[in-house]
Each structure stands twice: as C-alpha cells, then as structure tokens.
mmCIF file of N, CA, C and O in Angstrom:
data_model
loop_
_atom_site.group_PDB
_atom_site.id
_atom_site.type_symbol
_atom_site.label_atom_id
_atom_site.label_comp_id
_atom_site.label_asym_id
_atom_site.label_seq_id
_atom_site.Cartn_x
_atom_site.Cartn_y
_atom_site.Cartn_z
ATOM 1 N N MET G 1 -25.836 -17.240 35.760
ATOM 2 C CA MET G 1 -26.310 -16.129 34.974
ATOM 3 C C MET G 1 -25.205 -15.722 34.000
ATOM 4 O O MET G 1 -24.064 -15.525 34.378
ATOM 5 N N THR G 2 -25.549 -15.589 32.722
ATOM 6 C CA THR G 2 -24.587 -15.237 31.685
ATOM 7 C C THR G 2 -24.945 -13.874 31.115
ATOM 8 O O THR G 2 -26.099 -13.631 30.759
ATOM 9 N N ILE G 3 -23.951 -13.015 31.045
ATOM 10 C CA ILE G 3 -24.158 -11.682 30.462
ATOM 11 C C ILE G 3 -23.414 -11.658 29.138
ATOM 12 O O ILE G 3 -22.206 -11.912 29.082
ATOM 13 N N ARG G 4 -24.137 -11.371 28.062
ATOM 14 C CA ARG G 4 -23.506 -11.278 26.750
ATOM 15 C C ARG G 4 -23.250 -9.821 26.416
ATOM 16 O O ARG G 4 -24.131 -8.985 26.532
ATOM 17 N N VAL G 5 -22.026 -9.548 25.995
ATOM 18 C CA VAL G 5 -21.661 -8.191 25.598
ATOM 19 C C VAL G 5 -22.033 -7.977 24.141
ATOM 20 O O VAL G 5 -22.505 -6.931 23.749
ATOM 21 N N SER G 6 -21.822 -8.982 23.333
ATOM 22 C CA SER G 6 -22.187 -8.896 21.925
ATOM 23 C C SER G 6 -22.848 -10.203 21.513
ATOM 24 O O SER G 6 -22.836 -11.185 22.247
ATOM 25 N N ARG G 7 -23.389 -10.223 20.328
ATOM 26 C CA ARG G 7 -24.068 -11.431 19.881
ATOM 27 C C ARG G 7 -23.112 -12.446 19.266
ATOM 28 O O ARG G 7 -23.511 -13.519 18.880
ATOM 29 N N TYR G 8 -21.840 -12.103 19.123
ATOM 30 C CA TYR G 8 -20.832 -13.009 18.565
ATOM 31 C C TYR G 8 -20.008 -13.602 19.697
ATOM 32 O O TYR G 8 -19.592 -12.896 20.599
ATOM 33 N N ASN G 9 -19.739 -14.883 19.612
ATOM 34 C CA ASN G 9 -18.866 -15.472 20.616
ATOM 35 C C ASN G 9 -17.485 -15.709 19.998
ATOM 36 O O ASN G 9 -17.256 -15.464 18.819
ATOM 37 N N MET G 10 -16.561 -16.204 20.779
ATOM 38 C CA MET G 10 -15.178 -16.346 20.331
ATOM 39 C C MET G 10 -15.041 -17.373 19.217
ATOM 40 O O MET G 10 -14.188 -17.212 18.338
ATOM 41 N N ASP G 11 -15.860 -18.401 19.202
ATOM 42 C CA ASP G 11 -15.778 -19.413 18.148
ATOM 43 C C ASP G 11 -16.124 -18.819 16.789
ATOM 44 O O ASP G 11 -15.526 -19.177 15.774
ATOM 45 N N ASP G 12 -17.082 -17.905 16.748
ATOM 46 C CA ASP G 12 -17.421 -17.244 15.486
ATOM 47 C C ASP G 12 -16.257 -16.398 14.984
ATOM 48 O O ASP G 12 -15.966 -16.374 13.784
ATOM 49 N N LEU G 13 -15.599 -15.706 15.892
ATOM 50 C CA LEU G 13 -14.469 -14.865 15.489
ATOM 51 C C LEU G 13 -13.292 -15.707 15.009
ATOM 52 O O LEU G 13 -12.603 -15.333 14.063
ATOM 53 N N ILE G 14 -13.054 -16.829 15.653
ATOM 54 C CA ILE G 14 -11.964 -17.709 15.229
ATOM 55 C C ILE G 14 -12.274 -18.314 13.862
ATOM 56 O O ILE G 14 -11.385 -18.455 13.016
ATOM 57 N N ALA G 15 -13.528 -18.629 13.598
ATOM 58 C CA ALA G 15 -13.912 -19.170 12.300
ATOM 59 C C ALA G 15 -13.815 -18.096 11.218
ATOM 60 O O ALA G 15 -13.606 -18.416 10.048
ATOM 61 N N LEU G 16 -13.954 -16.843 11.581
ATOM 62 C CA LEU G 16 -13.889 -15.743 10.622
ATOM 63 C C LEU G 16 -12.453 -15.347 10.287
ATOM 64 O O LEU G 16 -12.214 -14.703 9.274
ATOM 65 N N PHE G 17 -11.497 -15.734 11.095
ATOM 66 C CA PHE G 17 -10.103 -15.340 10.901
ATOM 67 C C PHE G 17 -9.537 -15.744 9.533
ATOM 68 O O PHE G 17 -8.903 -14.906 8.882
ATOM 69 N N PRO G 18 -9.721 -16.987 9.043
ATOM 70 C CA PRO G 18 -9.167 -17.321 7.722
ATOM 71 C C PRO G 18 -9.748 -16.467 6.597
ATOM 72 O O PRO G 18 -9.035 -16.115 5.648
ATOM 73 N N VAL G 19 -11.007 -16.100 6.708
ATOM 74 C CA VAL G 19 -11.616 -15.249 5.684
ATOM 75 C C VAL G 19 -10.974 -13.869 5.692
ATOM 76 O O VAL G 19 -10.611 -13.324 4.641
ATOM 77 N N LEU G 20 -10.800 -13.291 6.873
ATOM 78 C CA LEU G 20 -10.161 -11.979 6.974
ATOM 79 C C LEU G 20 -8.706 -12.028 6.513
ATOM 80 O O LEU G 20 -8.218 -11.110 5.855
ATOM 81 N N PHE G 21 -8.021 -13.111 6.842
ATOM 82 C CA PHE G 21 -6.635 -13.269 6.402
ATOM 83 C C PHE G 21 -6.570 -13.379 4.874
ATOM 84 O O PHE G 21 -5.695 -12.781 4.243
ATOM 85 N N GLY G 22 -7.503 -14.106 4.274
ATOM 86 C CA GLY G 22 -7.549 -14.223 2.817
ATOM 87 C C GLY G 22 -7.827 -12.890 2.147
ATOM 88 O O GLY G 22 -7.232 -12.564 1.112
ATOM 89 N N ILE G 23 -8.725 -12.103 2.731
ATOM 90 C CA ILE G 23 -9.016 -10.774 2.174
ATOM 91 C C ILE G 23 -7.783 -9.883 2.266
ATOM 92 O O ILE G 23 -7.471 -9.149 1.326
ATOM 93 N N LEU G 24 -7.060 -9.975 3.367
ATOM 94 C CA LEU G 24 -5.843 -9.175 3.536
ATOM 95 C C LEU G 24 -4.780 -9.562 2.510
ATOM 96 O O LEU G 24 -4.138 -8.695 1.914
ATOM 97 N N ILE G 25 -4.600 -10.845 2.275
ATOM 98 C CA ILE G 25 -3.632 -11.312 1.271
ATOM 99 C C ILE G 25 -4.052 -10.862 -0.123
ATOM 100 O O ILE G 25 -3.220 -10.409 -0.921
ATOM 101 N N ALA G 26 -5.345 -10.945 -0.435
ATOM 102 C CA ALA G 26 -5.840 -10.517 -1.746
ATOM 103 C C ALA G 26 -5.607 -9.019 -1.957
ATOM 104 O O ALA G 26 -5.212 -8.594 -3.052
ATOM 105 N N MET G 27 -5.827 -8.223 -0.931
ATOM 106 C CA MET G 27 -5.588 -6.782 -1.050
ATOM 107 C C MET G 27 -4.104 -6.482 -1.255
ATOM 108 O O MET G 27 -3.748 -5.589 -2.025
ATOM 109 N N ALA G 28 -3.236 -7.228 -0.593
ATOM 110 C CA ALA G 28 -1.792 -7.027 -0.764
ATOM 111 C C ALA G 28 -1.363 -7.383 -2.186
ATOM 112 O O ALA G 28 -0.562 -6.672 -2.804
ATOM 113 N N ILE G 29 -1.915 -8.459 -2.719
ATOM 114 C CA ILE G 29 -1.574 -8.861 -4.093
ATOM 115 C C ILE G 29 -2.078 -7.824 -5.087
ATOM 116 O O ILE G 29 -1.359 -7.453 -6.031
ATOM 117 N N LEU G 30 -3.300 -7.325 -4.893
ATOM 118 C CA LEU G 30 -3.833 -6.287 -5.787
ATOM 119 C C LEU G 30 -2.992 -5.017 -5.728
ATOM 120 O O LEU G 30 -2.739 -4.388 -6.759
ATOM 121 N N ALA G 31 -2.547 -4.633 -4.545
ATOM 122 C CA ALA G 31 -1.697 -3.446 -4.417
ATOM 123 C C ALA G 31 -0.369 -3.656 -5.131
ATOM 124 O O ALA G 31 0.125 -2.749 -5.809
ATOM 125 N N TRP G 32 0.209 -4.848 -5.012
ATOM 126 C CA TRP G 32 1.480 -5.132 -5.677
ATOM 127 C C TRP G 32 1.323 -5.071 -7.194
ATOM 128 O O TRP G 32 2.173 -4.522 -7.894
ATOM 129 N N VAL G 33 0.242 -5.635 -7.713
ATOM 130 C CA VAL G 33 -0.007 -5.611 -9.157
ATOM 131 C C VAL G 33 -0.218 -4.173 -9.633
ATOM 132 O O VAL G 33 0.300 -3.784 -10.687
ATOM 133 N N ALA G 34 -0.944 -3.374 -8.873
ATOM 134 C CA ALA G 34 -1.166 -1.974 -9.251
ATOM 135 C C ALA G 34 0.149 -1.205 -9.294
ATOM 136 O O ALA G 34 0.400 -0.444 -10.232
ATOM 137 N N VAL G 35 1.005 -1.404 -8.309
ATOM 138 C CA VAL G 35 2.310 -0.723 -8.290
ATOM 139 C C VAL G 35 3.154 -1.166 -9.476
ATOM 140 O O VAL G 35 3.821 -0.355 -10.116
ATOM 141 N N TYR G 36 3.106 -2.453 -9.813
ATOM 142 C CA TYR G 36 3.870 -2.968 -10.941
ATOM 143 C C TYR G 36 3.433 -2.290 -12.243
ATOM 144 O O TYR G 36 4.267 -1.853 -13.038
ATOM 145 N N PHE G 37 2.123 -2.188 -12.476
ATOM 146 C CA PHE G 37 1.642 -1.590 -13.721
ATOM 147 C C PHE G 37 1.914 -0.092 -13.776
ATOM 148 O O PHE G 37 2.274 0.436 -14.822
ATOM 149 N N VAL G 38 1.790 0.600 -12.655
ATOM 150 C CA VAL G 38 2.075 2.040 -12.640
ATOM 151 C C VAL G 38 3.557 2.273 -12.900
ATOM 152 O O VAL G 38 3.935 3.169 -13.652
ATOM 153 N N LYS G 39 4.413 1.468 -12.298
ATOM 154 C CA LYS G 39 5.853 1.619 -12.515
ATOM 155 C C LYS G 39 6.220 1.321 -13.968
ATOM 156 O O LYS G 39 7.050 2.004 -14.563
ATOM 157 N N ARG G 40 5.581 0.304 -14.549
ATOM 158 C CA ARG G 40 5.853 -0.044 -15.943
ATOM 159 C C ARG G 40 5.409 1.071 -16.884
ATOM 160 O O ARG G 40 6.105 1.399 -17.846
ATOM 161 N N MET G 41 4.271 1.690 -16.607
ATOM 162 C CA MET G 41 3.808 2.800 -17.432
ATOM 163 C C MET G 41 4.742 3.996 -17.296
ATOM 164 O O MET G 41 4.989 4.712 -18.268
ATOM 165 N N ASP G 42 5.273 4.213 -16.089
ATOM 166 C CA ASP G 42 6.172 5.336 -15.867
ATOM 167 C C ASP G 42 7.510 5.114 -16.572
ATOM 168 O O ASP G 42 8.117 6.059 -17.070
ATOM 169 N N ASN G 43 7.971 3.876 -16.627
ATOM 170 C CA ASN G 43 9.246 3.590 -17.288
ATOM 171 C C ASN G 43 9.146 3.714 -18.802
ATOM 172 O O ASN G 43 10.164 3.873 -19.476
ATOM 173 N N ASN G 44 7.947 3.646 -19.360
ATOM 174 C CA ASN G 44 7.779 3.769 -20.812
ATOM 175 C C ASN G 44 7.790 5.215 -21.276
ATOM 176 O O ASN G 44 7.894 5.484 -22.463
ATOM 177 N N LYS G 45 7.703 6.170 -20.365
ATOM 178 C CA LYS G 45 7.710 7.587 -20.726
ATOM 179 C C LYS G 45 9.129 8.004 -21.103
ATOM 180 O O LYS G 45 10.107 7.493 -20.561
ATOM 181 N N PRO G 46 9.250 8.947 -22.032
ATOM 182 C CA PRO G 46 10.589 9.393 -22.413
ATOM 183 C C PRO G 46 11.240 10.199 -21.281
ATOM 184 O O PRO G 46 10.567 10.929 -20.549
ATOM 185 N N LEU G 47 12.539 10.060 -21.165
ATOM 186 C CA LEU G 47 13.305 10.784 -20.160
ATOM 187 C C LEU G 47 13.672 12.152 -20.716
ATOM 188 O O LEU G 47 14.258 12.258 -21.792
ATOM 189 N N ILE G 48 13.317 13.206 -20.007
ATOM 190 C CA ILE G 48 13.591 14.569 -20.460
ATOM 191 C C ILE G 48 14.843 15.057 -19.725
ATOM 192 O O ILE G 48 14.895 15.076 -18.501
ATOM 193 N N THR G 49 15.849 15.434 -20.503
ATOM 194 C CA THR G 49 17.089 15.948 -19.908
ATOM 195 C C THR G 49 17.303 17.379 -20.372
ATOM 196 O O THR G 49 17.082 17.710 -21.540
ATOM 197 N N ARG G 50 17.701 18.221 -19.479
ATOM 198 C CA ARG G 50 17.973 19.625 -19.782
ATOM 199 C C ARG G 50 19.257 20.040 -19.053
ATOM 200 O O ARG G 50 19.552 19.565 -17.982
ATOM 201 N N ARG G 51 19.963 20.963 -19.652
ATOM 202 C CA ARG G 51 21.111 21.543 -18.975
ATOM 203 C C ARG G 51 20.608 22.757 -18.204
ATOM 204 O O ARG G 51 19.938 23.612 -18.757
ATOM 205 N N VAL G 52 20.967 22.822 -16.934
ATOM 206 C CA VAL G 52 20.493 23.910 -16.085
ATOM 207 C C VAL G 52 21.668 24.519 -15.342
ATOM 208 O O VAL G 52 22.739 23.923 -15.223
ATOM 209 N N LYS G 53 21.446 25.702 -14.838
ATOM 210 C CA LYS G 53 22.437 26.382 -14.024
ATOM 211 C C LYS G 53 21.841 26.553 -12.634
ATOM 212 O O LYS G 53 20.761 27.123 -12.473
ATOM 213 N N ILE G 54 22.553 26.067 -11.608
ATOM 214 C CA ILE G 54 22.078 26.171 -10.232
ATOM 215 C C ILE G 54 22.407 27.566 -9.727
ATOM 216 O O ILE G 54 23.558 28.003 -9.755
ATOM 217 N N LEU G 55 21.370 28.275 -9.289
ATOM 218 C CA LEU G 55 21.557 29.649 -8.823
ATOM 219 C C LEU G 55 21.893 29.730 -7.344
ATOM 220 O O LEU G 55 22.642 30.605 -6.919
ATOM 221 N N GLU G 56 21.342 28.849 -6.556
ATOM 222 C CA GLU G 56 21.557 28.926 -5.124
ATOM 223 C C GLU G 56 21.390 27.546 -4.517
ATOM 224 O O GLU G 56 20.529 26.784 -4.927
ATOM 225 N N LYS G 57 22.259 27.219 -3.570
ATOM 226 C CA LYS G 57 22.128 25.963 -2.847
ATOM 227 C C LYS G 57 21.477 26.233 -1.520
ATOM 228 O O LYS G 57 21.783 27.219 -0.849
ATOM 229 N N ILE G 58 20.599 25.350 -1.088
ATOM 230 C CA ILE G 58 19.952 25.478 0.213
ATOM 231 C C ILE G 58 20.731 24.593 1.189
ATOM 232 O O ILE G 58 20.863 23.403 0.975
ATOM 233 N N TYR G 59 21.248 25.230 2.232
ATOM 234 C CA TYR G 59 22.003 24.497 3.233
ATOM 235 C C TYR G 59 21.091 24.165 4.398
ATOM 236 O O TYR G 59 20.315 25.009 4.843
ATOM 237 N N SER G 60 21.192 22.950 4.890
ATOM 238 C CA SER G 60 20.379 22.596 6.073
ATOM 239 C C SER G 60 21.118 23.029 7.324
ATOM 240 O O SER G 60 22.320 22.865 7.444
ATOM 241 N N LEU G 61 20.384 23.607 8.231
ATOM 242 C CA LEU G 61 20.970 24.061 9.478
ATOM 243 C C LEU G 61 20.641 23.098 10.587
ATOM 244 O O LEU G 61 19.498 22.712 10.757
ATOM 245 N N GLY G 62 21.639 22.705 11.343
ATOM 246 C CA GLY G 62 21.403 21.855 12.494
ATOM 247 C C GLY G 62 21.440 20.447 12.118
ATOM 248 O O GLY G 62 21.071 19.502 12.646
#
C-alpha cells in the first residue's frame, strides 16, 4: 500500500532544480545590472558642497 502526500515525486523535483537554479541566476544578474545603472546615474549628479558649523556632537554611550 502506497500513501502519497503530494502529487509530485522526487524525480519531478530533481528535474525542476536546473530550472529553478537558472531563474535564481537570472534574478541575480538582473539585480546586478539594476544596481550598476542606479549607481551610474547617481555618479552623474553634481556634488553639492557647503561649509557648515557643527553645533553639537552626539556621543555614544556604552
């Protein structure tokens, strides 16, 4: 007597692993490209410099 917990067996999951791995790699590459373009756009902005006077320093306790 065989009791099935789900309709998928282990062979189906093993066959699905390369697809999931490929999707994970594609998402990592897309994230890297997005970070590259955002950083490049940020570096093209002009740098604003001002002279300021520090009124109070915050000391960390502990």
